């Protein structure tokens, strides 16, 4: 593994970048991978040129949800904490953005909304995380607690229908939700860039790319290795001198912020939010995306989210009533047959086929023992 | 005094719904280490079966021809049985993977599914998938609602208000179920095997306990109880495919708060959470009652993660120490 | 055990100093009145356990005596019902395990706990990456690998190692933290005679070269005889006897507790 040793002095900037992005914790460490990656990115960049406007706006919605999936992938796949609560941070941020943006008119209001929303989502995650991790709650109960927190929020928001539940100009609206949320926009006084349609698409795409590459760098860094160690064996990691509680809290807070960002982008797309974003079904969607995609990878959840959401749209248009059945079947089959997820399953299949053909050159050529991380 | 009576009377149905919803889930969780997130849908199966049987929707089974109360009871027993059998089917295919493995052994030469026992997170995800399938399938097959069933027994007046006598009686049924479960665990062969398996599965196996059969029976029992709950609540609900989710929440929370002992845990959590819900509902309305219940649950889970039944254990041990 | 400059056995020299002044010199670990109850069971009962800096102490006793529990109380994996733990003079009773590790404590668990799905190299990297960067890190990793005898297997997944190799790996990881006190819970369980000798050599080497104090839980009396400066015998949660290997081996009461008979203690 040439990238492992630290001869950073002898490497140019590109080499250092490669070293930062490569490691045992993410899939795809070969040149072939990056060529493929580049092709895919280009396909996305030129997406609006060859797809219908409706497809573009749909894709920007899916890309926003990818951020939500990644927030769970980081927390679950890389620290071992299964949180059903990512939608709580998503929803809180969405509502907060709505409240701020409706009350503070103009693009500055929307920017402020974005900042405050993500901030509050992170703060909420930090408080909840502190309550759970520093209380010594074990992993299964963390999952249960996050689920109950979502339920509490949903129940609370459902009954905010009355006039007393209005913050400034923004009425929370109970079951019916809060409509009329302005698009995110850049500008002072007069907006010069409004985040809708194509602009939103590129904003979401950029966010996903930056997040993916940033997470790759994080996960392959020293800190990322500690995260994986925490997932694999908390006690051993604590006994190597690492403050496991703080790692979990930090990652959980970060996951909350990322879920919050996802919420803001999503709300900008629909200009509306309601408590249904906090239902049990909604809370399970990130789990489905990440479980199906492969929870110990980053690419898996990205692909799975877009695939499942797009499939859901296709199914509800063509097959209508059976969309959720297919979703459920997918989940069931994946958990029972491919517990590591679709992408690692596919990768294993590819290398199994490669082995069968006596071909040693499968996907990753740099590591003689093959992918370390499943 | 009137308020006290009010609260007491309102407590009974709350207690009943939590306990009845929780026992099936608690048994499966406690003995098999499986969290069945489709539990609400099993309850729904019970309700749907009751409605169909009562209203003559089951071919070859003219339960609707029975007179008076026996028509309702017949429908309910039928529903519990159906749900138990359905649970057996689920256990064999999804939970233990026995059927898929039987097939794959003969085609691929190896098993493909690992049982979900003690795999808490995986069982949650898998049963969640099952739940999605069940809700949507029922919606597609039966539509958005089925005809209901009339509430038996009329009203019970007390002070200035009244409450359905049936709701109050359900508390009695709940208590009866707990007692019956206690007897099953303590007095029957199955109960002993089940308790041995909770304590130490490999030990139980080496002592000759057929853990596979114990698990099958357990899941069927838990499903049957869920079906019974659905059956009992059929007169009180609108029969629609999504009716399970409220029960799931209550059951789930109660099981976690209650801890590993099925009978003691469910009793204590049903009681405590029932009291909280009743108090807050009475003063601030139903929503507040539910929110208070959930918040109290969060606090209890955080500070007593082993559940209320573990407190009872500790008390018992401390008394032993003093002697 | 190497001789000191004036030809005296350092272990004996320490003991003489203790006897002369009645004061513990360089006590690295001391528990006072340490007690741990699990419900109705008292696993550790009012234990005063002390270890000197650089000492190689073996902790023996029948199964269920509480040996692992004692180690867990020292590392902080368990909190005591009563009593205190002191490390290098400071009280550490309230500290989290990772804080105690940073004070200079380290442990190898009873069941070998390496990161099964990571390679040997990645396993070794984890303890070291917190303490060193750049070329120093590479050096320390290489040292840890060669000291464990696993340099050739650096890129092998840890789950593919033999039991003995996993023990070596975990000891190497625990030692790479450069601790002042290293706790080893059954380092040679399930190993062949040759492997046991390797580990015994490793332990005495670390003890002599890096002046690391050890508390080793083991059942193999030959192994214990080979490495121990002093021995503590634990029985039913209490310190039953302490002394040199000769004293312990000669003590009939110790024989009896292993055979399950009644004792007068």
Coordinates of C-alpha atoms in Angstrom, one line a residue, chain A:
Chain A
X1 CA 0.0 0.0 0.0
X2 CA 2.1 2.8 -1.3
X3 CA -0.2 5.5 0.1
X4 CA 0.3 4.3 3.6
X5 CA 3.8 5.5 4.3
X6 CA 4.2 9.2 5.0
X7 CA 6.8 10.4 2.5
X8 CA 4.8 13.6 2.1
X9 CA 7.9 15.6 1.6
X10 CA 8.6 13.8 -1.7
X11 CA 5.1 14.2 -3.0
X12 CA 3.5 17.0 -4.8
X13 CA 0.1 18.5 -3.9
X14 CA -1.8 16.0 -6.1
X15 CA 0.0 13.1 -4.3
X16 CA -0.9 14.5 -0.9
X17 CA -4.5 14.9 -2.0
X18 CA -4.6 11.3 -3.1
X19 CA -3.1 10.2 0.2
X20 CA -5.8 12.1 2.1
X21 CA -8.6 10.6 0.1
X22 CA -7.4 7.1 0.1
X23 CA -7.4 4.5 2.8
X24 CA -9.0 1.4 4.1
X25 CA -12.2 3.1 5.1
X26 CA -13.7 3.9 1.8
X27 CA -14.2 2.1 -1.5
X28 CA -12.4 2.9 -4.6
X29 CA -8.7 3.5 -4.3
X30 CA -7.6 2.9 -7.8
X31 CA -7.1 5.1 -10.8
X32 CA -9.9 3.3 -12.6
X33 CA -12.2 4.3 -9.9
X34 CA -11.4 8.0 -10.2
X35 CA -11.8 8.0 -14.0
X36 CA -15.2 6.4 -13.5
X37 CA -16.0 8.9 -10.8
X38 CA -15.0 11.8 -13.1
X39 CA -17.3 10.5 -15.8
X40 CA -20.2 10.3 -13.4
X41 CA -19.6 13.8 -12.1
X42 CA -19.6 15.1 -15.7
X43 CA -22.8 13.3 -16.4
X44 CA -24.3 15.1 -13.5
X45 CA -22.9 18.4 -14.4
X46 CA -24.4 18.3 -17.8
X47 CA -27.6 16.8 -16.5
X48 CA -29.8 19.8 -17.2
X49 CA -28.7 19.9 -20.8
X50 CA -30.0 16.5 -21.7
X51 CA -32.8 15.9 -19.2
X52 CA -36.3 17.4 -18.8
X53 CA -36.6 20.3 -16.3
X54 CA -38.9 18.0 -14.2
X55 CA -36.1 15.4 -14.0
X56 CA -33.6 18.1 -13.0
X57 CA -35.8 19.3 -10.1
X58 CA -36.5 15.8 -9.0
X59 CA -32.8 15.1 -9.0
X60 CA -32.1 18.1 -6.9
X61 CA -34.6 16.8 -4.4
X62 CA -32.8 13.4 -4.4
X63 CA -29.4 15.1 -4.0
X64 CA -30.7 16.9 -0.9
X65 CA -31.8 13.6 0.5
X66 CA -28.4 12.1 -0.2
X67 CA -27.0 14.5 2.4
X68 CA -29.5 13.1 4.9
X69 CA -28.4 9.6 4.0
X70 CA -24.7 10.5 4.4
X71 CA -25.5 12.0 7.8
X72 CA -26.7 8.6 8.9
X73 CA -23.9 6.8 7.1
X74 CA -21.3 8.7 9.0
X75 CA -23.0 8.2 12.4
X76 CA -24.1 4.6 11.9
X77 CA -21.6 3.1 9.4
X78 CA -18.6 4.8 10.9
X79 CA -19.2 5.1 14.6
X80 CA -21.7 2.3 15.0
X81 CA -24.6 4.4 16.3
X82 CA -27.9 3.6 14.6
X83 CA -29.8 6.8 14.8
X84 CA -33.5 6.9 13.8
X85 CA -33.3 10.6 14.7
X86 CA -31.7 12.1 11.7
X87 CA -35.1 13.2 10.4
X88 CA -35.5 15.0 13.7
X89 CA -32.6 17.3 12.9
X90 CA -33.8 17.4 9.2
X91 CA -37.2 18.5 10.4
X92 CA -36.1 20.9 13.0
X93 CA -33.8 22.6 10.5
X94 CA -36.6 22.8 7.9
X95 CA -39.0 24.4 10.3
X96 CA -36.4 26.8 11.7
X97 CA -35.4 27.9 8.2
X98 CA -39.1 28.4 7.4
X99 CA -39.6 30.5 10.5
X100 CA -36.6 32.7 10.0
X101 CA -37.0 33.1 6.2
X102 CA -40.7 34.0 6.5
X103 CA -40.0 36.6 9.2
X104 CA -36.9 38.1 7.8
X105 CA -37.7 39.0 4.2
X106 CA -35.2 39.2 1.4
X107 CA -32.2 37.0 0.6
X108 CA -30.4 37.9 3.8
X109 CA -33.3 36.4 5.6
X110 CA -32.9 33.1 3.8
X111 CA -29.1 33.0 4.4
X112 CA -29.7 33.8 8.1
X113 CA -32.3 31.0 8.0
X114 CA -29.8 28.6 6.6
X115 CA -27.2 29.4 9.2
X116 CA -29.6 29.4 12.1
X117 CA -31.3 26.2 11.0
X118 CA -28.1 24.2 10.7
X119 CA -26.9 25.7 13.9
X120 CA -30.0 24.7 15.8
X121 CA -30.0 21.2 14.3
X122 CA -26.4 20.8 15.5
X123 CA -27.2 22.2 18.9
X124 CA -30.1 19.8 19.2
X125 CA -27.9 16.9 18.2
X126 CA -25.3 18.0 20.7
X127 CA -27.7 18.2 23.6
X128 CA -29.4 14.9 22.7
X129 CA -26.0 13.3 22.1
X130 CA -24.7 14.5 25.4
X131 CA -27.7 13.2 27.2
X132 CA -27.3 9.8 25.6
X133 CA -23.6 9.2 25.4
X134 CA -22.5 10.8 28.6
X135 CA -25.2 9.0 30.3
X136 CA -23.6 5.8 29.3
X137 CA -26.6 4.6 27.3
X138 CA -25.7 1.5 25.3
X139 CA -26.1 1.5 21.5
X140 CA -29.4 -0.3 21.2
X141 CA -31.0 2.2 23.6
X142 CA -29.5 5.1 21.7
X143 CA -31.5 3.8 18.7
X144 CA -34.6 3.5 20.7
X145 CA -34.2 6.9 22.3
X146 CA -33.6 8.6 19.0
X147 CA -36.8 7.0 17.7
X148 CA -38.8 8.2 20.7
X149 CA -37.4 11.7 20.3
X150 CA -38.7 11.8 16.7
X151 CA -42.1 10.6 17.9
X152 CA -42.2 13.3 20.6
X153 CA -41.4 16.0 18.0
X154 CA -44.0 14.7 15.6
X155 CA -46.7 14.5 18.2
X156 CA -45.8 18.0 19.3
X157 CA -45.8 19.5 15.8
X158 CA -49.1 17.7 14.9
X159 CA -50.9 19.7 17.5
X160 CA -49.6 23.2 16.6
X161 CA -52.6 24.1 14.6
X162 CA -53.9 26.9 16.6
X163 CA -53.1 30.6 16.2
X164 CA -51.1 30.6 19.4
X165 CA -48.5 28.5 17.5
X166 CA -47.3 31.3 15.3
X167 CA -43.8 32.8 15.5
X168 CA -43.9 36.2 14.1
X169 CA -45.4 35.8 10.6
X170 CA -44.8 32.0 10.5
X171 CA -47.6 29.7 11.6
X172 CA -46.5 26.2 12.5
X173 CA -49.8 24.9 11.2
X174 CA -50.2 21.6 13.0
X175 CA -51.0 18.6 10.7
X176 CA -51.1 20.9 7.7
X177 CA -47.6 22.2 8.0
X178 CA -46.1 25.5 7.1
X179 CA -46.4 26.7 3.5
X180 CA -45.0 29.7 1.7
X181 CA -41.4 29.1 2.7
X182 CA -39.1 31.3 0.4
X183 CA -36.4 29.9 -1.7
X184 CA -32.9 30.2 -0.5
X185 CA -31.3 33.1 -2.3
X186 CA -28.1 35.1 -2.4
X187 CA -28.0 38.8 -2.4
X188 CA -28.5 41.9 -0.3
X189 CA -32.0 43.5 -0.7
X190 CA -32.5 42.3 -4.2
X191 CA -31.6 38.6 -4.8
X192 CA -29.1 38.0 -7.6
X193 CA -29.2 34.2 -7.3
X194 CA -32.3 32.3 -6.3
X195 CA -32.0 28.6 -5.5
X196 CA -34.7 27.1 -7.5
X197 CA -34.7 24.9 -10.6
X198 CA -31.3 24.6 -12.1
X199 CA -29.5 26.7 -9.5
X200 CA -30.8 24.5 -6.8
X201 CA -29.7 21.5 -8.7
X202 CA -26.2 22.7 -9.0
X203 CA -26.2 23.9 -5.4
X204 CA -27.3 20.4 -4.2
X205 CA -24.8 18.7 -6.5
X206 CA -22.0 20.9 -5.2
X207 CA -23.0 20.2 -1.6
X208 CA -23.0 16.4 -2.3
X209 CA -19.6 16.5 -4.0
X210 CA -18.0 18.6 -1.3
X211 CA -19.6 16.4 1.4
X212 CA -18.5 13.2 -0.2
X213 CA -14.9 14.3 -0.8
X214 CA -14.7 15.9 2.7
X215 CA -16.0 12.7 4.3
X216 CA -13.6 10.6 2.4
X217 CA -10.8 12.7 3.7
X218 CA -12.2 12.6 7.2
X219 CA -12.7 8.9 7.2
X220 CA -9.3 8.1 6.0
X221 CA -7.6 10.5 8.4
X222 CA -6.4 9.6 11.9
X223 CA -9.8 10.7 13.3
X224 CA -11.6 8.5 10.8
X225 CA -9.7 5.5 11.9
X226 CA -10.7 6.2 15.5
X227 CA -14.3 6.4 14.4
X228 CA -14.0 3.0 12.8
X229 CA -12.2 1.6 15.9
X230 CA -15.1 2.9 18.0
X231 CA -17.5 1.1 15.8
X232 CA -15.6 -2.1 15.9
X233 CA -14.7 -2.3 19.6
X234 CA -15.6 0.5 21.9
X235 CA -13.9 -0.9 25.0
X236 CA -10.7 -1.7 23.3
X237 CA -10.6 1.8 21.8
X238 CA -11.3 3.4 25.2
X239 CA -8.4 1.4 26.6
X240 CA -6.1 2.7 23.9
X241 CA -6.6 6.1 25.4
X242 CA -9.4 7.5 23.2
X243 CA -12.3 9.4 24.7
X244 CA -15.0 7.3 23.0
X245 CA -17.9 9.4 24.4
X246 CA -16.5 12.5 22.9
X247 CA -15.9 10.9 19.6
X248 CA -19.5 9.7 19.5
X249 CA -20.8 13.1 20.6
X250 CA -18.8 15.0 18.0
X251 CA -19.8 12.7 15.1
X252 CA -23.4 12.7 16.2
X253 CA -23.4 16.5 16.3
X254 CA -21.8 16.7 12.9
X255 CA -24.4 14.2 11.6
X256 CA -27.1 16.5 13.0
X257 CA -25.7 19.5 11.2
X258 CA -25.5 17.6 7.9
X259 CA -29.0 16.4 8.3
X260 CA -30.0 20.0 9.0
X261 CA -28.4 21.2 5.8
X262 CA -30.3 18.5 4.0
X263 CA -33.5 19.8 5.5
X264 CA -32.9 23.3 4.4
X265 CA -32.2 22.3 0.8
X266 CA -35.2 20.1 0.8
X267 CA -37.5 22.8 2.1
X268 CA -36.2 25.2 -0.4
X269 CA -37.3 22.8 -3.1
X270 CA -40.9 22.3 -1.8
X271 CA -41.3 25.7 -0.1
X272 CA -43.3 23.8 2.5
X273 CA -42.8 21.6 5.5
X274 CA -45.1 19.4 7.6
X275 CA -44.9 17.0 10.5
X276 CA -45.1 14.1 8.0
X277 CA -41.3 14.6 7.6
X278 CA -41.1 13.2 11.1
X279 CA -43.4 10.2 10.8
X280 CA -42.2 6.7 11.5
X281 CA -42.1 6.1 7.8
X282 CA -40.0 9.1 7.1
X283 CA -37.7 8.2 10.0
X284 CA -37.1 4.8 8.5
X285 CA -36.2 6.1 5.1
X286 CA -32.6 7.1 5.9
X287 CA -32.1 3.7 7.5
X288 CA -33.4 2.0 4.4
X289 CA -31.2 4.0 2.1
X290 CA -28.1 3.3 4.2
X291 CA -28.8 -0.3 5.0
X292 CA -29.5 -1.1 1.3
X293 CA -26.6 0.9 0.0
X294 CA -24.1 -0.5 2.4
X295 CA -23.6 1.2 5.8
X296 CA -19.9 1.0 6.0
X297 CA -19.4 2.9 2.7
X298 CA -20.1 6.4 1.5
X299 CA -20.9 5.6 -2.1
X300 CA -23.4 2.9 -1.3
X301 CA -25.9 5.3 0.5
X302 CA -25.5 7.9 -2.2
X303 CA -26.4 5.5 -5.0
X304 CA -29.1 3.8 -2.9
X305 CA -30.9 7.0 -2.0
X306 CA -31.1 8.2 -5.6
X307 CA -32.0 4.7 -6.8
X308 CA -34.7 4.1 -4.2
X309 CA -36.3 7.5 -4.4
X310 CA -36.3 7.4 -8.2
X311 CA -37.7 3.9 -8.1
X312 CA -40.3 5.1 -5.6
X313 CA -41.4 7.8 -8.1
X314 CA -41.5 5.3 -10.9
X315 CA -43.5 2.9 -8.9
X316 CA -46.0 5.4 -7.6
X317 CA -46.6 6.7 -11.1
X318 CA -46.9 3.3 -12.7
X319 CA -47.7 0.8 -10.0
X320 CA -49.1 3.2 -7.5
X321 CA -50.2 1.2 -4.6
X322 CA -47.3 -1.2 -4.5
X323 CA -44.4 1.2 -4.1
X324 CA -44.1 0.7 -0.4
X325 CA -44.4 -3.0 -0.7
X326 CA -41.4 -3.0 -3.0
X327 CA -39.5 -0.7 -0.6
X328 CA -40.3 -3.1 2.2
X329 CA -39.3 -6.2 0.2
X330 CA -36.1 -4.5 -0.7
X331 CA -35.3 -3.8 2.9
X332 CA -36.2 -7.3 4.0
X333 CA -34.2 -9.0 1.2
X334 CA -31.1 -6.8 1.8
X335 CA -31.0 -7.3 5.6
X336 CA -31.5 -11.1 5.3
X337 CA -29.4 -11.9 2.3
X338 CA -26.9 -9.0 2.1
X339 CA -26.6 -7.6 5.6
X340 CA -23.6 -5.5 4.5
X341 CA -25.7 -3.7 1.9
X342 CA -26.0 -3.7 -1.8
X343 CA -22.8 -2.1 -2.9
X344 CA -20.5 -4.2 -0.8
X345 CA -22.5 -7.2 -1.9
X346 CA -22.0 -6.2 -5.5
X347 CA -18.3 -5.6 -4.9
X348 CA -18.0 -9.0 -3.3
X349 CA -19.8 -10.5 -6.3
X350 CA -17.4 -8.7 -8.7
X351 CA -14.4 -10.0 -6.9
X352 CA -15.9 -13.5 -6.6
X353 CA -16.5 -13.5 -10.3
X354 CA -12.9 -12.2 -10.8
X355 CA -11.5 -15.0 -8.6
X356 CA -13.5 -17.6 -10.5
X357 CA -12.0 -16.4 -13.8
X358 CA -8.5 -16.6 -12.3
X359 CA -8.2 -12.9 -12.8
X360 CA -6.4 -11.1 -10.0
X361 CA -7.0 -7.6 -11.3
X362 CA -10.5 -6.8 -10.1
X363 CA -11.2 -3.3 -8.8
X364 CA -8.6 -2.2 -6.3
X365 CA -5.1 -2.8 -7.5
X366 CA -3.1 -1.1 -4.8
X367 CA -3.9 -3.3 -1.8
X368 CA -2.6 -6.9 -2.0
X369 CA -5.0 -8.2 0.5
X370 CA -8.1 -6.6 -1.2
X371 CA -10.5 -4.2 0.5
X372 CA -10.1 -4.2 4.2
X373 CA -13.3 -2.6 5.0
X374 CA -16.4 -4.5 4.2

